[in-house]
Amino acid sequence: MTAIPMDDPRLDKWLWSVRVFKTRAEAAAVCRNGRVQVNGLAAKPGRDIHVGEVVTARVGLVTRTLKVVGVPRSRVGAKQLPEFLVDLTPAAEYERAKQASLEHLLARERGRGRPTKKERRQMGELFGFE
């Protein structure tokens, strides 16, 4: 698929079409909440997007930095993404998100107290402490 300009290269539509967000409504909501920036400035969902701009979007725990290479006509497959964007997100950002998800697994429910000896052994086996 080639980068054919769409009629309205809106930011929310671009974010959806290059699979940053699952739905266009979700992309628009994130833009309205101020978690998307284009070239360092907060951007609204209806802002036009152009080739060469750098888009920074907060997706869950990761702040993704993407450079616009092309504007697809509609949503594209994952294999075609390199034709439309370059991922400039530092590897440390993905590692931080991975660490946060691991910490979430280790968290205990409030009021459960300390782990029992059996639970500590199971955690040790799971994470290779012993």
PDB file of C-alpha atoms in Angstrom:
ATOM      1  CA  MET A   1       0.000   0.000   0.000  1.00  0.00           C
ATOM      2  CA  THR A   2       1.331   3.421  -0.853  1.00  0.00           C
ATOM      3  CA  ALA A   3       1.049   6.624   1.088  1.00  0.00           C
ATOM      4  CA  ILE A   4      -1.902   8.246  -0.669  1.00  0.00           C
ATOM      5  CA  PRO A   5      -3.004  11.447   1.037  1.00  0.00           C
ATOM      6  CA  MET A   6      -6.394  11.179   2.663  1.00  0.00           C
ATOM      7  CA  ASP A   7      -9.022  13.883   2.309  1.00  0.00           C
ATOM      8  CA  ASP A   8      -8.705  14.977   5.926  1.00  0.00           C
ATOM      9  CA  PRO A   9      -5.349  14.011   7.488  1.00  0.00           C
ATOM     10  CA  ARG A  10      -6.618  14.569  11.042  1.00  0.00           C
ATOM     11  CA  LEU A  11      -4.364  13.655  13.948  1.00  0.00           C
ATOM     12  CA  ASP A  12      -6.891  11.305  15.574  1.00  0.00           C
ATOM     13  CA  LYS A  13      -7.500   9.501  12.287  1.00  0.00           C
ATOM     14  CA  TRP A  14      -3.751   9.118  11.683  1.00  0.00           C
ATOM     15  CA  LEU A  15      -3.182   7.724  15.199  1.00  0.00           C
ATOM     16  CA  TRP A  16      -5.965   5.196  14.630  1.00  0.00           C
ATOM     17  CA  SER A  17      -4.882   4.264  11.107  1.00  0.00           C
ATOM     18  CA  VAL A  18      -1.276   3.504  12.153  1.00  0.00           C
ATOM     19  CA  ARG A  19      -2.521   1.348  15.037  1.00  0.00           C
ATOM     20  CA  VAL A  20      -1.403   3.501  17.963  1.00  0.00           C
ATOM     21  CA  PHE A  21      -4.960   3.297  19.357  1.00  0.00           C
ATOM     22  CA  LYS A  22      -7.632   0.643  18.804  1.00  0.00           C
ATOM     23  CA  THR A  23     -10.439   3.067  17.992  1.00  0.00           C
ATOM     24  CA  ARG A  24     -10.609   6.530  16.530  1.00  0.00           C
ATOM     25  CA  ALA A  25     -12.782   7.631  19.454  1.00  0.00           C
ATOM     26  CA  GLU A  26     -10.037   6.551  21.862  1.00  0.00           C
ATOM     27  CA  ALA A  27      -7.450   8.484  19.830  1.00  0.00           C
ATOM     28  CA  ALA A  28      -9.647  11.603  19.881  1.00  0.00           C
ATOM     29  CA  ALA A  29     -10.219  11.308  23.644  1.00  0.00           C
ATOM     30  CA  VAL A  30      -6.488  11.042  24.335  1.00  0.00           C
ATOM     31  CA  CYS A  31      -5.872  14.127  22.180  1.00  0.00           C
ATOM     32  CA  ARG A  32      -8.568  16.098  24.028  1.00  0.00           C
ATOM     33  CA  ASN A  33      -7.023  15.118  27.375  1.00  0.00           C
ATOM     34  CA  GLY A  34      -3.711  16.655  26.322  1.00  0.00           C
ATOM     35  CA  ARG A  35      -1.694  13.422  26.163  1.00  0.00           C
ATOM     36  CA  VAL A  36      -0.701  13.919  22.520  1.00  0.00           C
ATOM     37  CA  GLN A  37       1.819  16.472  21.298  1.00  0.00           C
ATOM     38  CA  VAL A  38       2.937  17.347  17.790  1.00  0.00           C
ATOM     39  CA  ASN A  39       6.402  18.887  17.560  1.00  0.00           C
ATOM     40  CA  GLY A  40       6.314  19.545  21.311  1.00  0.00           C
ATOM     41  CA  LEU A  41       2.944  21.366  21.354  1.00  0.00           C
ATOM     42  CA  ALA A  42      -0.346  19.976  22.659  1.00  0.00           C
ATOM     43  CA  ALA A  43      -2.594  18.981  19.775  1.00  0.00           C
ATOM     44  CA  LYS A  44      -6.353  18.683  19.308  1.00  0.00           C
ATOM     45  CA  PRO A  45      -7.844  15.688  17.494  1.00  0.00           C
ATOM     46  CA  GLY A  46      -8.819  17.721  14.410  1.00  0.00           C
ATOM     47  CA  ARG A  47      -5.335  19.114  13.815  1.00  0.00           C
ATOM     48  CA  ASP A  48      -3.930  18.371  10.357  1.00  0.00           C
ATOM     49  CA  ILE A  49      -0.939  16.061  10.344  1.00  0.00           C
ATOM     50  CA  HIS A  50       1.903  16.399   7.828  1.00  0.00           C
ATOM     51  CA  VAL A  51       4.896  14.321   6.770  1.00  0.00           C
ATOM     52  CA  GLY A  52       8.002  15.038   8.845  1.00  0.00           C
ATOM     53  CA  GLU A  53       6.213  15.990  12.069  1.00  0.00           C
ATOM     54  CA  VAL A  54       7.025  14.241  15.340  1.00  0.00           C
ATOM     55  CA  VAL A  55       4.049  12.974  17.359  1.00  0.00           C
ATOM     56  CA  THR A  56       4.403  12.114  21.053  1.00  0.00           C
ATOM     57  CA  ALA A  57       1.513  10.111  22.506  1.00  0.00           C
ATOM     58  CA  ARG A  58       0.996   8.632  25.965  1.00  0.00           C
ATOM     59  CA  VAL A  59      -0.274   5.068  25.403  1.00  0.00           C
ATOM     60  CA  GLY A  60      -0.880   3.334  28.715  1.00  0.00           C
ATOM     61  CA  LEU A  61       2.436   3.353  30.586  1.00  0.00           C
ATOM     62  CA  VAL A  62       4.533   4.159  27.510  1.00  0.00           C
ATOM     63  CA  THR A  63       5.140   7.573  25.974  1.00  0.00           C
ATOM     64  CA  ARG A  64       5.592   6.773  22.285  1.00  0.00           C
ATOM     65  CA  THR A  65       7.483   9.120  19.980  1.00  0.00           C
ATOM     66  CA  LEU A  66       6.635   8.676  16.302  1.00  0.00           C
ATOM     67  CA  LYS A  67       7.800  10.468  13.174  1.00  0.00           C
ATOM     68  CA  VAL A  68       5.215  10.807  10.392  1.00  0.00           C
ATOM     69  CA  VAL A  69       6.565   9.344   7.150  1.00  0.00           C
ATOM     70  CA  GLY A  70       3.273   9.012   5.300  1.00  0.00           C
ATOM     71  CA  VAL A  71      -0.476   9.413   5.685  1.00  0.00           C
ATOM     72  CA  PRO A  72      -2.461   6.262   4.863  1.00  0.00           C
ATOM     73  CA  ARG A  73      -5.874   6.361   3.214  1.00  0.00           C
ATOM     74  CA  SER A  74      -7.365   4.054   5.879  1.00  0.00           C
ATOM     75  CA  ARG A  75      -6.254   1.715   8.675  1.00  0.00           C
ATOM     76  CA  VAL A  76      -3.214  -0.315   7.657  1.00  0.00           C
ATOM     77  CA  GLY A  77      -1.861  -3.711   8.636  1.00  0.00           C
ATOM     78  CA  ALA A  78       0.970  -4.065  11.109  1.00  0.00           C
ATOM     79  CA  LYS A  79       3.433  -5.122   8.392  1.00  0.00           C
ATOM     80  CA  GLN A  80       2.814  -1.872   6.477  1.00  0.00           C
ATOM     81  CA  LEU A  81       3.542   0.462   9.408  1.00  0.00           C
ATOM     82  CA  PRO A  82       7.160   1.267   8.389  1.00  0.00           C
ATOM     83  CA  GLU A  83       5.753   2.978   5.271  1.00  0.00           C
ATOM     84  CA  PHE A  84       3.865   5.492   7.428  1.00  0.00           C
ATOM     85  CA  LEU A  85       5.863   6.026  10.640  1.00  0.00           C
ATOM     86  CA  VAL A  86       9.266   5.718  12.266  1.00  0.00           C
ATOM     87  CA  ASP A  87       9.243   4.736  15.938  1.00  0.00           C
ATOM     88  CA  LEU A  88      11.650   7.049  17.812  1.00  0.00           C
ATOM     89  CA  THR A  89      10.614   5.794  21.261  1.00  0.00           C
ATOM     90  CA  PRO A  90      13.690   5.046  23.409  1.00  0.00           C
ATOM     91  CA  ALA A  91      14.141   1.416  24.448  1.00  0.00           C
ATOM     92  CA  ALA A  92      14.304   2.571  28.094  1.00  0.00           C
ATOM     93  CA  GLU A  93      10.652   3.665  27.827  1.00  0.00           C
ATOM     94  CA  TYR A  94       9.528   0.136  26.868  1.00  0.00           C
ATOM     95  CA  GLU A  95      11.708  -1.328  29.625  1.00  0.00           C
ATOM     96  CA  ARG A  96      10.130   1.010  32.197  1.00  0.00           C
ATOM     97  CA  ALA A  97       6.644  -0.131  31.149  1.00  0.00           C
ATOM     98  CA  LYS A  98       7.710  -3.771  31.369  1.00  0.00           C
ATOM     99  CA  GLN A  99       9.086  -3.174  34.880  1.00  0.00           C
ATOM    100  CA  ALA A 100       5.860  -1.457  35.975  1.00  0.00           C
ATOM    101  CA  SER A 101       3.757  -4.383  34.758  1.00  0.00           C
ATOM    102  CA  LEU A 102       6.022  -6.776  36.676  1.00  0.00           C
ATOM    103  CA  GLU A 103       5.623  -4.700  39.853  1.00  0.00           C
ATOM    104  CA  HIS A 104       1.873  -4.854  39.371  1.00  0.00           C
ATOM    105  CA  LEU A 105       2.060  -8.665  39.477  1.00  0.00           C
ATOM    106  CA  LEU A 106       4.015  -8.560  42.745  1.00  0.00           C
ATOM    107  CA  ALA A 107       1.629  -6.139  44.448  1.00  0.00           C
ATOM    108  CA  ARG A 108      -0.535  -7.621  47.199  1.00  0.00           C
ATOM    109  CA  GLU A 109      -4.091  -6.725  47.999  1.00  0.00           C
ATOM    110  CA  ARG A 110      -4.527  -4.195  50.748  1.00  0.00           C
ATOM    111  CA  GLY A 111      -5.109  -5.865  54.120  1.00  0.00           C
ATOM    112  CA  ARG A 112      -3.599  -9.248  53.211  1.00  0.00           C
ATOM    113  CA  GLY A 113      -0.506  -8.612  55.311  1.00  0.00           C
ATOM    114  CA  ARG A 114       2.881 -10.165  54.737  1.00  0.00           C
ATOM    115  CA  PRO A 115       3.254 -13.201  52.498  1.00  0.00           C
ATOM    116  CA  THR A 116       3.362 -16.557  54.231  1.00  0.00           C
ATOM    117  CA  LYS A 117       6.435 -18.754  54.018  1.00  0.00           C
ATOM    118  CA  LYS A 118       4.732 -20.853  51.334  1.00  0.00           C
ATOM    119  CA  GLU A 119       3.852 -17.748  49.297  1.00  0.00           C
ATOM    120  CA  ARG A 120       7.434 -16.448  49.574  1.00  0.00           C
ATOM    121  CA  ARG A 121       8.788 -19.774  48.271  1.00  0.00           C
ATOM    122  CA  GLN A 122       6.334 -19.689  45.358  1.00  0.00           C
ATOM    123  CA  MET A 123       7.374 -16.126  44.476  1.00  0.00           C
ATOM    124  CA  GLY A 124      11.025 -17.175  44.685  1.00  0.00           C
ATOM    125  CA  GLU A 125      10.436 -20.063  42.266  1.00  0.00           C
ATOM    126  CA  LEU A 126       8.419 -17.881  39.894  1.00  0.00           C
ATOM    127  CA  PHE A 127      10.982 -15.099  39.671  1.00  0.00           C
ATOM    128  CA  GLY A 128      14.146 -17.144  40.171  1.00  0.00           C
ATOM    129  CA  PHE A 129      15.213 -15.663  43.490  1.00  0.00           C
ATOM    130  CA  GLU A 130      16.501 -18.964  44.803  1.00  0.00           C
TER     131      GLU A 130
END
